[in-house]
Amino acid sequence: MAAAVNALNSLLRGASIDDHEEALKLANAAIGNGTAGSASPEQLTALHAKVVALLKLDRFDDALRTVAAGGDALAARTVLERAYALYKTGDLDAAAALAASQGASHRALKHVAAQVAYRTEQFDLAAGLYAALGEDAESAPEAGVGESTDVRINALAVSAQRAWQGRGSTTVSAGQDSALDAGRREDLESFEAAYNAGCVAVARGDVAKASILLRRAQQLCEASDELSDEDKRAELLPILIQQVYTLTRLGRHDDAAALQKAIDASECDGSVKVVAATNSLVIKNSSSSSPTSSNPYLAQRQVDAVPASPSGSDRLFSHQARILRRNQFAIELQCYKFKGVLGRTAKLLKRQSSTRDGDSNKENENISLATFPDVVDLGVFGAAAKAELQTGKDALRRILPLLEHRPDDIGLLLTAVQLQLQAHNAEAALSLLEAYFRRAEDATATAARDARFAPGLVALAVAIYKLQGRHQAVRTELAKAAAHWQQARKTPLSAPPASLLRAAGVELLHSQDPADQAAAASAFETLHASDPADKITAAGLVASLAAASATDSATTPVSPAQAARQQKLAASLTPVDQLAKGIDVTSLLQNGVATLPAPAAPAKSKKRSAAATVAATTDAAAAQPSAKKPKTGAAAAPSLSRQARKLQAKAAADGSTSTFDPNKKMDPERWLPVRDRSSYRPPKGKKGRGRRGDAATMQGGVVKEEETLALAGGAGSVRVEKAPQGPSGSSAAKKRKKGKK
């Protein structure tokens, strides 16, 4: 055994070891037939080497079994190896607990903890760990060669995931993302950094920049001398898949389809295979000539053929799984599977609610806020299934009873609010929203209060208040939301949303209330502490401190330290002279500034009288500046139609100022057609003779004509009915006689 141990030690002293199978063989030979739990240094060294070799060979389960069989001494010696093996096998909770036990003093365990936080989607925590690792990546004695590059690559991946989750630049902890400045020169030197920088650009919506970075990543990967052909194909797969997505977003469907053909689906595995299959399906259906573009049943069959999402450390991220679920629900709704969608969404919502209630007593109870988009999506699809894709009043008639049974369903609530707003019923929409706010504020769970002050719901309430002109209600709502997020526990998932604090600070600055001005200063203080380089935040902080100083100076003088701080902040801003450079201030003062008219109050009736319409038009015209002289006289009269002008001219020719005489008796037959009136006289001429002949066929029957004939011999006379004649009876007889001659 001594010879095997010596051979193992000589192998371990090598500068680089690539033959892990040989290392595993020597470790097994060194272990020999010794006791698995032996605490001898040679035995522990051999077992430790075996564990490392198994990890290098991706045999993570075997490595964990070896550690478990090696006893406590081996477990204490292989904390890093155990944490990494647990992470790779998908036991993320155990890996996080093990890394946290000694992570503060072990640099390698910090890397494992950051990876675990990345896979558990605790991206704020992962960003903080990578920021700490990047600060001393060059100077730390434990730092490895090229560690700073690896840390930046992983930090870019975290930044992309934060942006896809909607937390990239929306929280006060987003200063780390802005400091990364994805896409700078150093990111173009390695394909991993270029790829992650491209993903950051995609997540932030800059698809054109992302396409350039991804193309650069592809070129660097193909030209790499450190990778084998097999490794190149494995590394190129996610790059090509992301390029297909960016080309589709840019509208270059033909290029995306051509690039999709270059992807070999058989070489994909895990989550990459699911994403590749989904993108291929979308590209095929994007063509108008595709049979599935108009047939949802065929599309559903293709979606069902997509591989199932994997589990463990290679599972899909929540935003990816959410997109796939939305696609599935949308296709099922197009296939009229309303009951199935309604039942599945209700079941998933119930599961989310039970999970949230089970975590209500835990320290991280607001982790349910991370699933807030999932809950909203389920509610929206459930509402669509309940309404059976109807809109307007028909949809409201079906959704509102369901909302009474599920008042905390935010997706269902938002759907009802949107339908009310589309029906121009802002009062009813605001009533639904405020009722939910009252219930959430009375709740004891932190997650319910966090959901109540979610930036999207607050923005919706503010928009409706502004629509109604209730500016004080806007300030009250924003002040309450800012106070809630500033008082919340400073956990990674409860970071105050920067967009909400910025909007609250700007709105509260317009208030004359000292309390509102103090709240604005507090909001800008929080934003400035997280990102001192943000000039908008610095300007807001200067304005809020100046307003607070003006209020406090009446009672207490401003301290020199506070005045010096205000001057320092003001000096960091762009000077006013530079901002106003190139602007003719004198011309602006002479010409004035055009102001929009104030919005008119909503009319009680849908129709308005002519006088009200003319008055509103006159007021609007008077409120706007005009460079032309107003028209007077005939030019100022409104334009009339041709028929109206003819009637007006006829009335003027008759000498009457009005076409209506109240003393004149109305014609009782004015509702009858002209030919049916008693005063109707057929026109003269050929057409008139035809109409007079047709008069016998009108209503009322034929009018009989009589004549008097004298009897022969002076016997008297008799009245007989006159024989009817055609329209040209006598002339026709004459023509026949002439023809016989």
PDB file of C-alpha atoms in Angstrom, residues 50 67 80 113 183 185 222 328-329 383 415 446 468-469 499 529 567 570 580 605 616 634 639 652 686 701 703 715:
ATOM      1  CA  LYS A  50     -11.142   9.699  -5.034  1.00  0.00           C
ATOM      2  CA  VAL A  67     -18.083  10.899   1.478  1.00  0.00           C
ATOM      3  CA  LEU A  80     -16.365  22.154  -0.526  1.00  0.00           C
ATOM      4  CA  ALA A 113     -22.964  29.789  -2.405  1.00  0.00           C
ATOM      5  CA  GLY A 183     -20.777  45.082 -23.368  1.00  0.00           C
ATOM      6  CA  ARG A 185     -14.275  46.150 -24.363  1.00  0.00           C
ATOM      7  CA  GLU A 222     -15.384  28.965 -33.207  1.00  0.00           C
ATOM      8  CA  GLN A 328     -49.904  26.308 -23.317  1.00  0.00           C
ATOM      9  CA  PHE A 329     -52.855  28.169 -21.801  1.00  0.00           C
ATOM     10  CA  ALA A 383     -60.599  35.089 -16.141  1.00  0.00           C
ATOM     11  CA  THR A 415     -58.846  41.844 -15.708  1.00  0.00           C
ATOM     12  CA  THR A 446     -46.088  40.559   5.011  1.00  0.00           C
ATOM     13  CA  GLN A 468     -60.087  61.827 -12.332  1.00  0.00           C
ATOM     14  CA  GLY A 469     -57.922  64.842 -11.463  1.00  0.00           C
ATOM     15  CA  SER A 499     -39.034  53.268  -9.990  1.00  0.00           C
ATOM     16  CA  ALA A 529     -27.341  55.635  -1.152  1.00  0.00           C
ATOM     17  CA  GLN A 567     -23.491  72.393  -2.257  1.00  0.00           C
ATOM     18  CA  ALA A 570     -25.410  70.550  -6.546  1.00  0.00           C
ATOM     19  CA  ALA A 580     -29.632  75.953 -21.534  1.00  0.00           C
ATOM     20  CA  SER A 605     -75.371  62.579 -21.060  1.00  0.00           C
ATOM     21  CA  ALA A 616     -67.064  74.150 -25.711  1.00  0.00           C
ATOM     22  CA  ALA A 634     -69.894  85.136 -43.142  1.00  0.00           C
ATOM     23  CA  SER A 639     -69.811  75.180 -43.112  1.00  0.00           C
ATOM     24  CA  ALA A 652     -84.041  84.110 -48.125  1.00  0.00           C
ATOM     25  CA  LYS A 686     -96.374  61.192 -71.464  1.00  0.00           C
ATOM     26  CA  GLY A 701    -110.293  50.866 -55.984  1.00  0.00           C
ATOM     27  CA  VAL A 703    -113.176  55.328 -59.788  1.00  0.00           C
ATOM     28  CA  ALA A 715    -138.242  58.021 -74.913  1.00  0.00           C
TER      29      ALA A 715
END
